[in-house]
Tab-separated table of C-alpha atoms in Angstrom:
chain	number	residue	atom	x	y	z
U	1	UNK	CA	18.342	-21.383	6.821
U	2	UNK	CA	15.309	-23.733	6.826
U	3	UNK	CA	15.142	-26.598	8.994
U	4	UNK	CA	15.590	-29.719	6.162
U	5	UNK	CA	18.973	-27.257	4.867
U	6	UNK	CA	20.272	-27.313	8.231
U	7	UNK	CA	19.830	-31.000	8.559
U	8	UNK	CA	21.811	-31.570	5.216
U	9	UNK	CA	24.261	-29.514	6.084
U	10	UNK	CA	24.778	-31.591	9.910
U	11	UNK	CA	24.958	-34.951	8.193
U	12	UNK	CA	26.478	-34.322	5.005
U	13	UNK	CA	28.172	-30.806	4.565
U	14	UNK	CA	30.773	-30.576	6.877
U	15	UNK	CA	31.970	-26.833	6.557
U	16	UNK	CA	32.391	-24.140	4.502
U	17	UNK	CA	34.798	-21.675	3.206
U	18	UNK	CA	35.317	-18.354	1.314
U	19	UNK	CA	38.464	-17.137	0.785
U	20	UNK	CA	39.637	-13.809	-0.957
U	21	UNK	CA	42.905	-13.283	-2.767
U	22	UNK	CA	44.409	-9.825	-2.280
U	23	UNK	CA	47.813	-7.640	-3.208
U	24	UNK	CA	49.028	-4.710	-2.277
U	25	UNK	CA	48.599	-1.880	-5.024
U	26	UNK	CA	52.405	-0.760	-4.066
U	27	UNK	CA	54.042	-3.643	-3.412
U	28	UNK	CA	55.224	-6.146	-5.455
U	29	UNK	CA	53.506	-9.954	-6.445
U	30	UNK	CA	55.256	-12.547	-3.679
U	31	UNK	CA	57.816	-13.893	-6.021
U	32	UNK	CA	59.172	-10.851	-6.728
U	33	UNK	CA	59.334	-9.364	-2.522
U	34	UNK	CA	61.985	-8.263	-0.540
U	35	UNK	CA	62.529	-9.441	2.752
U	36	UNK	CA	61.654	-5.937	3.414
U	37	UNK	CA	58.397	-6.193	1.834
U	38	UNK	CA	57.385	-8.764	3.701
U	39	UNK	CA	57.636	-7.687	6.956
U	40	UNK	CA	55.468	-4.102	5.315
U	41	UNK	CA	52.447	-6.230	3.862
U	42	UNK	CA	52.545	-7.859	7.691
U	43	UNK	CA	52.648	-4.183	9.437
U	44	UNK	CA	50.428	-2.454	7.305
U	45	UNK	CA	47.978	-5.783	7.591
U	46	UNK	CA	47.833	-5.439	11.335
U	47	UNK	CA	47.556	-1.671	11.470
U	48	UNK	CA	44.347	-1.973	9.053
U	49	UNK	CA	42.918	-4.864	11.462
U	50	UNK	CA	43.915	-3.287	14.962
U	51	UNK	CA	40.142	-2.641	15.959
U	52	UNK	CA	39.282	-6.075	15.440
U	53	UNK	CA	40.837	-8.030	18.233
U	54	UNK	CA	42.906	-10.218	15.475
U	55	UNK	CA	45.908	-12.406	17.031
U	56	UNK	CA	48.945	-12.524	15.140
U	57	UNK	CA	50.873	-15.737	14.198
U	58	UNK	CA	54.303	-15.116	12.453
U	59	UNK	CA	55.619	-18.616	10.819
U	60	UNK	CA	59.271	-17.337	12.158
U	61	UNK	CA	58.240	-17.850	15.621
U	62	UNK	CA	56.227	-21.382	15.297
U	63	UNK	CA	57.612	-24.595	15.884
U	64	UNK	CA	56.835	-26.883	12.551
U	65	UNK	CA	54.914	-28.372	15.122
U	66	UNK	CA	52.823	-25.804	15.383
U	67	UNK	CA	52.324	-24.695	12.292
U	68	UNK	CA	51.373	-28.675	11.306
U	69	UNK	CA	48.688	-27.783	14.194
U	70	UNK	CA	47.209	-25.053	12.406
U	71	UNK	CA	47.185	-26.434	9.118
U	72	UNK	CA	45.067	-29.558	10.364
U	73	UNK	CA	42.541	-26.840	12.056
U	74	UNK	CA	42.786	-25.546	8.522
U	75	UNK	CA	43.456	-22.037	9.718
U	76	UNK	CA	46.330	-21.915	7.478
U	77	UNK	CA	47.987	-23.584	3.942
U	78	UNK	CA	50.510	-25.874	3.870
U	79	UNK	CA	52.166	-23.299	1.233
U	80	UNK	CA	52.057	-21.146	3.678
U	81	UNK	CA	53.420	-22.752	6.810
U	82	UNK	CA	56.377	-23.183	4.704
U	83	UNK	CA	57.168	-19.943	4.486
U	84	UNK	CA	59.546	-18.346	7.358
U	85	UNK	CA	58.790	-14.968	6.219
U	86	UNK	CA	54.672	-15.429	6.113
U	87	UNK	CA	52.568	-15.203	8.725
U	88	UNK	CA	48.383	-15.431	9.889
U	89	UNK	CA	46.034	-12.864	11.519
U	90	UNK	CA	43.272	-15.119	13.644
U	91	UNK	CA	39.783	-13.367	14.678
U	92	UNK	CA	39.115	-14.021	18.316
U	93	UNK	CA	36.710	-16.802	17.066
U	94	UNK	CA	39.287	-18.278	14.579
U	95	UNK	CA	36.569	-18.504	12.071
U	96	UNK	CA	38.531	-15.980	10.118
U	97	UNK	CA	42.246	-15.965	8.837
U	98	UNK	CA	44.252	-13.508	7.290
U	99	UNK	CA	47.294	-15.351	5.581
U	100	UNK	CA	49.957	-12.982	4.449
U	101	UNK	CA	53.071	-13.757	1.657
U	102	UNK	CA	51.330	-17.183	0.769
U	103	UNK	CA	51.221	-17.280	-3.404
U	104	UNK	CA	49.436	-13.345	-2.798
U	105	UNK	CA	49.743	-10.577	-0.345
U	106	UNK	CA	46.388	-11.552	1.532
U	107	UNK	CA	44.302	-14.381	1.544
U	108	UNK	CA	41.379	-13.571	3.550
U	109	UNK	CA	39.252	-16.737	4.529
U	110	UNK	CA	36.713	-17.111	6.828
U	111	UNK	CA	35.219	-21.178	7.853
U	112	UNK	CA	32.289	-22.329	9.257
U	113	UNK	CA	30.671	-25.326	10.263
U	114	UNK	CA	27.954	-26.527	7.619
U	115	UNK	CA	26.180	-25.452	4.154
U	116	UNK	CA	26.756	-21.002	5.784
U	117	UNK	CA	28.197	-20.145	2.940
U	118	UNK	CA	26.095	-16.334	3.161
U	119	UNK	CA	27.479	-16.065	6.617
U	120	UNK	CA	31.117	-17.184	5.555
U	121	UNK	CA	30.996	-14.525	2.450
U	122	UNK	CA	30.021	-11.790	4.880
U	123	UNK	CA	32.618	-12.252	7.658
U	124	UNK	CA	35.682	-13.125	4.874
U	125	UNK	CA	33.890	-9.666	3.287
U	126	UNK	CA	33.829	-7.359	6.618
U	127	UNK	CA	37.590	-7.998	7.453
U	128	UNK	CA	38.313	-6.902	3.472
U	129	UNK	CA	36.711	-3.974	3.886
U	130	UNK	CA	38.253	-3.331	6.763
U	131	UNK	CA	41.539	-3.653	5.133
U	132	UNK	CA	40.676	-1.855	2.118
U	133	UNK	CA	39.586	1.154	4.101
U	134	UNK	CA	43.453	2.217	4.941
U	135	UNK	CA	44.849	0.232	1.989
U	136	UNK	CA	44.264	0.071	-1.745
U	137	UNK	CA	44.544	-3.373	-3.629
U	138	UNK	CA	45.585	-3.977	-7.080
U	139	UNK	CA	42.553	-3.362	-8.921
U	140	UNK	CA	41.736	-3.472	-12.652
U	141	UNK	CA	38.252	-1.784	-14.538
U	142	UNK	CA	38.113	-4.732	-16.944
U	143	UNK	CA	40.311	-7.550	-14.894
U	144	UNK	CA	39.093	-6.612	-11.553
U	145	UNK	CA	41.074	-8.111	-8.595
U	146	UNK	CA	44.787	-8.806	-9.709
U	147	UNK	CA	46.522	-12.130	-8.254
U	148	UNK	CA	49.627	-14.052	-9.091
U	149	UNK	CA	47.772	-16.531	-10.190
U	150	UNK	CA	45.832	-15.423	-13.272
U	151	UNK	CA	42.875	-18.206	-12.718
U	152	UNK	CA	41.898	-16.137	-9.242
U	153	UNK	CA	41.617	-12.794	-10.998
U	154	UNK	CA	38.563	-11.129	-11.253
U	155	UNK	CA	36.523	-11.312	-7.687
U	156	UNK	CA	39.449	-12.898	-6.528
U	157	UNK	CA	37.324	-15.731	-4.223
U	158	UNK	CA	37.047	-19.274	-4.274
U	159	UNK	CA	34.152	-20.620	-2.128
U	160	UNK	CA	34.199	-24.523	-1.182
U	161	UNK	CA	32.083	-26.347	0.597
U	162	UNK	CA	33.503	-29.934	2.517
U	163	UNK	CA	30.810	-32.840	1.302
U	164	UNK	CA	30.812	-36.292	2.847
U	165	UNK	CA	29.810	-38.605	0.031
U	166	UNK	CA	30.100	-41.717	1.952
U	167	UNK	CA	27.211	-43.276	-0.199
U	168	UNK	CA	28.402	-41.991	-3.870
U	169	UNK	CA	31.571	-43.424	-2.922
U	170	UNK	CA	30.160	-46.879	-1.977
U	171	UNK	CA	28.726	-47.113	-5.150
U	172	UNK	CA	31.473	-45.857	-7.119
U	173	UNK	CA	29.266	-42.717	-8.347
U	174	UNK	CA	32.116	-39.806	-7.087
U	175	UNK	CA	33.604	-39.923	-10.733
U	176	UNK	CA	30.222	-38.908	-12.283
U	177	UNK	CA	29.347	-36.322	-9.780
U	178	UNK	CA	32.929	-34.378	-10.447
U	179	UNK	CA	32.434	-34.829	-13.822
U	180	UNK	CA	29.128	-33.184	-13.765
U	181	UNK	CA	30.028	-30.019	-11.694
U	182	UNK	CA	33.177	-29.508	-13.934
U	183	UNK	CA	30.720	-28.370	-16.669
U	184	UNK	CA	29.278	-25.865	-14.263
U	185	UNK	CA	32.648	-24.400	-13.652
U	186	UNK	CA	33.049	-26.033	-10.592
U	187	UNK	CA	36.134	-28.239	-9.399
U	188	UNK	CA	36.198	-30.968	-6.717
U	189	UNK	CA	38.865	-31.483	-4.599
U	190	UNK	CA	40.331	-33.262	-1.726
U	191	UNK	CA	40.446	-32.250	2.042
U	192	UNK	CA	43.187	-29.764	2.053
U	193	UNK	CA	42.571	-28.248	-1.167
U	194	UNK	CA	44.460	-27.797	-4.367
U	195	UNK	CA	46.572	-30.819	-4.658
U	196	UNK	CA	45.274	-32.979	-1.799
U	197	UNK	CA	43.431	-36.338	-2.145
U	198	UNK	CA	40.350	-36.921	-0.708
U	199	UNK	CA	40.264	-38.564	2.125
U	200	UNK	CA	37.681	-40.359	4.485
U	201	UNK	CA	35.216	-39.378	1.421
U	202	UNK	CA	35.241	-36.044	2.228
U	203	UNK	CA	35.477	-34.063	-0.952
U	204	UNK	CA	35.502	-29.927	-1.351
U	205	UNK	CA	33.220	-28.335	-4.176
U	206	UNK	CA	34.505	-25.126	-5.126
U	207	UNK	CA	34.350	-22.335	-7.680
U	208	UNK	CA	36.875	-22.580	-10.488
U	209	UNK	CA	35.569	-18.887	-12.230
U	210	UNK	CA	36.079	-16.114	-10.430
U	211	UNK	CA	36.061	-13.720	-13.471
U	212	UNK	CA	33.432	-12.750	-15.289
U	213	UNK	CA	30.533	-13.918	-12.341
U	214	UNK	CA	30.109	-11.530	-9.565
U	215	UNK	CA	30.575	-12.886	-5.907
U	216	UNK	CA	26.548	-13.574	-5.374
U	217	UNK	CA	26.417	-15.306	-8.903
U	218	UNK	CA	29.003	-17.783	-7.578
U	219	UNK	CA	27.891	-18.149	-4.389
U	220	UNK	CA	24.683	-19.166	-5.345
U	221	UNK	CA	26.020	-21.796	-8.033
U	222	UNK	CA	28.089	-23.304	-5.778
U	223	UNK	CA	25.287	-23.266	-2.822
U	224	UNK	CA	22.832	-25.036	-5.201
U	225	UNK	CA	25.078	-27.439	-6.830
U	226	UNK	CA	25.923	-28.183	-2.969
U	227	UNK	CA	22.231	-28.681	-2.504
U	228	UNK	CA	21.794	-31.249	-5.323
U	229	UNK	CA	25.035	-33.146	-4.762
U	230	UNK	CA	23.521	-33.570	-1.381
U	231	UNK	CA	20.498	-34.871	-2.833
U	232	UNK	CA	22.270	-37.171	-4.915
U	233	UNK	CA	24.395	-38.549	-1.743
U	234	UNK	CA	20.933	-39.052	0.129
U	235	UNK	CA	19.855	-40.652	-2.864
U	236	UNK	CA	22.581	-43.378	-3.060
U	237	UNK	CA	22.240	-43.996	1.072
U	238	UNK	CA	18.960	-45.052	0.124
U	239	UNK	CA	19.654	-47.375	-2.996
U	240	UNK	CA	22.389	-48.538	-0.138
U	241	UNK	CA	19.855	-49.643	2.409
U	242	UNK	CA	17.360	-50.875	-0.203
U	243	UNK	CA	20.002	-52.940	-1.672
U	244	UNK	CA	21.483	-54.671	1.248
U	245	UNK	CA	20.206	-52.986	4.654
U	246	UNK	CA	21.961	-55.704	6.847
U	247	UNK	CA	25.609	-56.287	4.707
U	248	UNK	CA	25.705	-52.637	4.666
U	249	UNK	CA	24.774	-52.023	8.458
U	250	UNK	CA	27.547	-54.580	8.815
U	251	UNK	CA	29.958	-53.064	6.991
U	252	UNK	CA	29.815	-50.126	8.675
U	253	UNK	CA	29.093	-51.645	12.096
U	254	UNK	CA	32.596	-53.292	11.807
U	255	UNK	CA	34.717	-49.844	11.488
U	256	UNK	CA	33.016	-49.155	14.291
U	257	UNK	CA	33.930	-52.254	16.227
U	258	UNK	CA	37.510	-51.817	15.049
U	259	UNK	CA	37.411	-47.952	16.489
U	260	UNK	CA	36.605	-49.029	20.477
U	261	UNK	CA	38.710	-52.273	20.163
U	262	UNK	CA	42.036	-51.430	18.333
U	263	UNK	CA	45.403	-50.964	20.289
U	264	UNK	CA	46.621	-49.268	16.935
U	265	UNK	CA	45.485	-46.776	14.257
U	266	UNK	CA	47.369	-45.212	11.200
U	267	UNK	CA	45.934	-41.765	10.163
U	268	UNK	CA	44.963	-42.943	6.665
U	269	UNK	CA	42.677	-46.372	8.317
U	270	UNK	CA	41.311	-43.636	10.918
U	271	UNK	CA	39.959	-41.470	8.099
U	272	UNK	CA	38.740	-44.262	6.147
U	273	UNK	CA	36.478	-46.176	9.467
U	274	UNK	CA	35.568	-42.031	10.833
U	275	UNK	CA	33.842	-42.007	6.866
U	276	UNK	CA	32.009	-45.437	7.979
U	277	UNK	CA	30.650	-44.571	11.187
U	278	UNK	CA	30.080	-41.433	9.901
U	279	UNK	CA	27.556	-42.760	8.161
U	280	UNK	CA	26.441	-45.716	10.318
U	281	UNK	CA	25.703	-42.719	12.539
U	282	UNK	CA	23.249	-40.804	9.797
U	283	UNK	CA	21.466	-43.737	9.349
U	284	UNK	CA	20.940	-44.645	12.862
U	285	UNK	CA	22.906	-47.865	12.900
U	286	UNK	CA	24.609	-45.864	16.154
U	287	UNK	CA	24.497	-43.342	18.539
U	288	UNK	CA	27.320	-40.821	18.041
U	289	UNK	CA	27.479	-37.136	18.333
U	290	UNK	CA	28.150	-35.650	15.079
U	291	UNK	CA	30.537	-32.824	17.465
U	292	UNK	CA	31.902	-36.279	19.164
U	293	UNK	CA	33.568	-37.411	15.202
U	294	UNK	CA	34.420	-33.977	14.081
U	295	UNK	CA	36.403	-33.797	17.735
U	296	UNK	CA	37.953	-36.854	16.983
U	297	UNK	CA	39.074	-35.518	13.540
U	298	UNK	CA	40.802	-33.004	14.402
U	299	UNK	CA	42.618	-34.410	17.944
U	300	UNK	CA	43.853	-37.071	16.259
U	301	UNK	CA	45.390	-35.803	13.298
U	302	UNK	CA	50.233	-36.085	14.024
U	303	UNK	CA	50.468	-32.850	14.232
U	304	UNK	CA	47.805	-32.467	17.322
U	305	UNK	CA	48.669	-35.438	18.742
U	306	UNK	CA	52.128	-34.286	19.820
U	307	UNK	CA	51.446	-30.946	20.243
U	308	UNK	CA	48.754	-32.272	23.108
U	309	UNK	CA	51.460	-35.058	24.292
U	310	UNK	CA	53.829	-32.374	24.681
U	311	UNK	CA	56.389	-34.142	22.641
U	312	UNK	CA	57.659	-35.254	19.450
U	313	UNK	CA	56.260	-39.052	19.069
U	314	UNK	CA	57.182	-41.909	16.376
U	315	UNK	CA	54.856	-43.399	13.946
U	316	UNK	CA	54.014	-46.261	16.458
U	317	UNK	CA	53.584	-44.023	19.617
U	318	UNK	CA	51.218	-42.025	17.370
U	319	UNK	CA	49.039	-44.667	15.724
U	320	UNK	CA	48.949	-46.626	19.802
U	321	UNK	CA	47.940	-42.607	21.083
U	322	UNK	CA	45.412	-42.026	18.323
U	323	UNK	CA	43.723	-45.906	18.782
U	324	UNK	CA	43.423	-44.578	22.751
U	325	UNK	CA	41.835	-41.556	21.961
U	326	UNK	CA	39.277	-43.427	19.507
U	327	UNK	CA	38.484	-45.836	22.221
U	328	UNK	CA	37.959	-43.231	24.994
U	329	UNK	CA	35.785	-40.743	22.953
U	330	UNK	CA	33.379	-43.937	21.703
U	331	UNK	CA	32.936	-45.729	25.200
């Protein structure tokens, strides 16, 4: 990756993600399992995997707690945490999970930091393989991959990459850019996926073909529609500056001043002032660690909080926890 893509993807794409749908030649689509069949897809998963170190998580044993943990480090669905009878295979790294009895058998994901979206494909690919070496998937000449869901057929991957359109926002210009990639067969979505809101202006672009386009055609699609959405955010943090360098420093300047002085923070004020000094960091306005906010992000969010105060906490012990954290990390 060249030096000015890396850069992009530091200040403004925040990670990146390829997941694979997979089922079971043998076995029947989720809605239509045994109890039995479960707890097969979950043996014969593991027994594919068992030279590659991965840790298995079944939902049965985890506290909601912890399964609200691992949904924030978005190493699982909320779909799937749901599910007593699912569970998750972790790489040692945690950069790749293997859900199993989600909506299909498998869905093999694998996340990184940033605009990797090569390097993402290729580890998500390796643990397939490895799978597919023991195991044979429903599989179609003319339909290719078959999932429950009929839009996932075909390659059976949806690739998304986490954008922080701080500046778009500002100017109201987020409508136009979903609008835009919609006609590229692209979809925009909110932090957690299908169904989710954005929030702190963090927004995932993601394939919404996956038949007809092999994986490298969408890859590289939704890598350079990445790219210019990126250049259009850069582009409105200029008009930004140029039309108001001081009211906007200030603006951002004051989130900032509210994160090392407040005695109390909800989750949904947090994400909005992390998008403004997000961005008051990019620009230079202040000096904050790009690893110090994505930390904060993810300690922060209920489910971690508890799980790291070893107890169950209300609303108010929560929002008075999270405003000490803030101030801690930023002074």
């Amino acid at each position: 990756m060249s030096e000015e893509r890396k850069n992009l993807a530091t200040n403004i794409a925040q990670s990146c993600r390829v997941r694979l749908a997979r089922n079971y030649a043998d076995v029947p689509f989720p809605t239509r399992m045994t109890e039995a069949d479960s707890a097969a897809i979950i043996e014969r998963t593991c027994r594919a995997l068992e030279d590659g170190n991965y840790v298995l998580r079944r939902m049965s044993d985890l506290s909601r707690n912890a399964r609200g943990v691992m949904v924030e480090e978005h190493l699982i669905s909320p779909e799937l945490s749901a599910k007593d009878s699912a569970a998750v295979l972790l790489s040692p790294d945690r950069t790749v999970s293997i859900m199993i009895g989600e909506e299909d058998h498998l869905r093999v994901q694998a996340v990184l930091p940033g605009l990797q979206l090569e390097e993402a494909m290729a580890r998500a690919d390796r643990a397939d393989r490895a799978i597919e070496r023991t195991e044979r998937f429903a599989f179609d000449r003319d339909w290719g991959y078959l999932t429950a869901c009929p839009t996932n057929a075909g390659t059976g991957m949806r690739a998304s990459v986490m954008l922080h359109l701080a500046g778009l926002a500002m100017l109201a210009k987020t409508g136009q850019v979903i609008r835009a990639v919609s006609q590229l067969g692209l979809t925009v979505r909110g932090l957690y996926g299908e169904g989710s809101e954005a929030s702190g202006d963090l927004y995932q672009l993601s394939n919404q073909i996956t038949l007809g386009r092999t994986e490298e055609e969408i890859l590289k699609l939704l890598s350079d529609t990445a790219e210019q959405v990126i250049g259009n955010e850069r582009a409105a943090r200029e008009m930004l500056l140029q039309q108001g360098r001081t009211e906007l420093e200030d603006t951002l300047m004051r989130s900032y001043g509210i994160f090392t002085q407040a005695r109390l923070m909800t989750t949904k004020e947090f994400m909005t002032r992390l998008s403004n000094v997000r961005l008051a960091a990019d620009l230079g306005f202040v000096s904050v660690a790009p690893e110090t906010l994505d930390r904060l992000q993810r300690d922060v969010q209920p489910a971690t909080l508890e799980r790291n105060a070893g107890r169950k906490l209300s609303q108010g012990e929560r929002d008075e926890l999270r405003a000490e954290i803030i101030r801690k990390a930023l002074t």
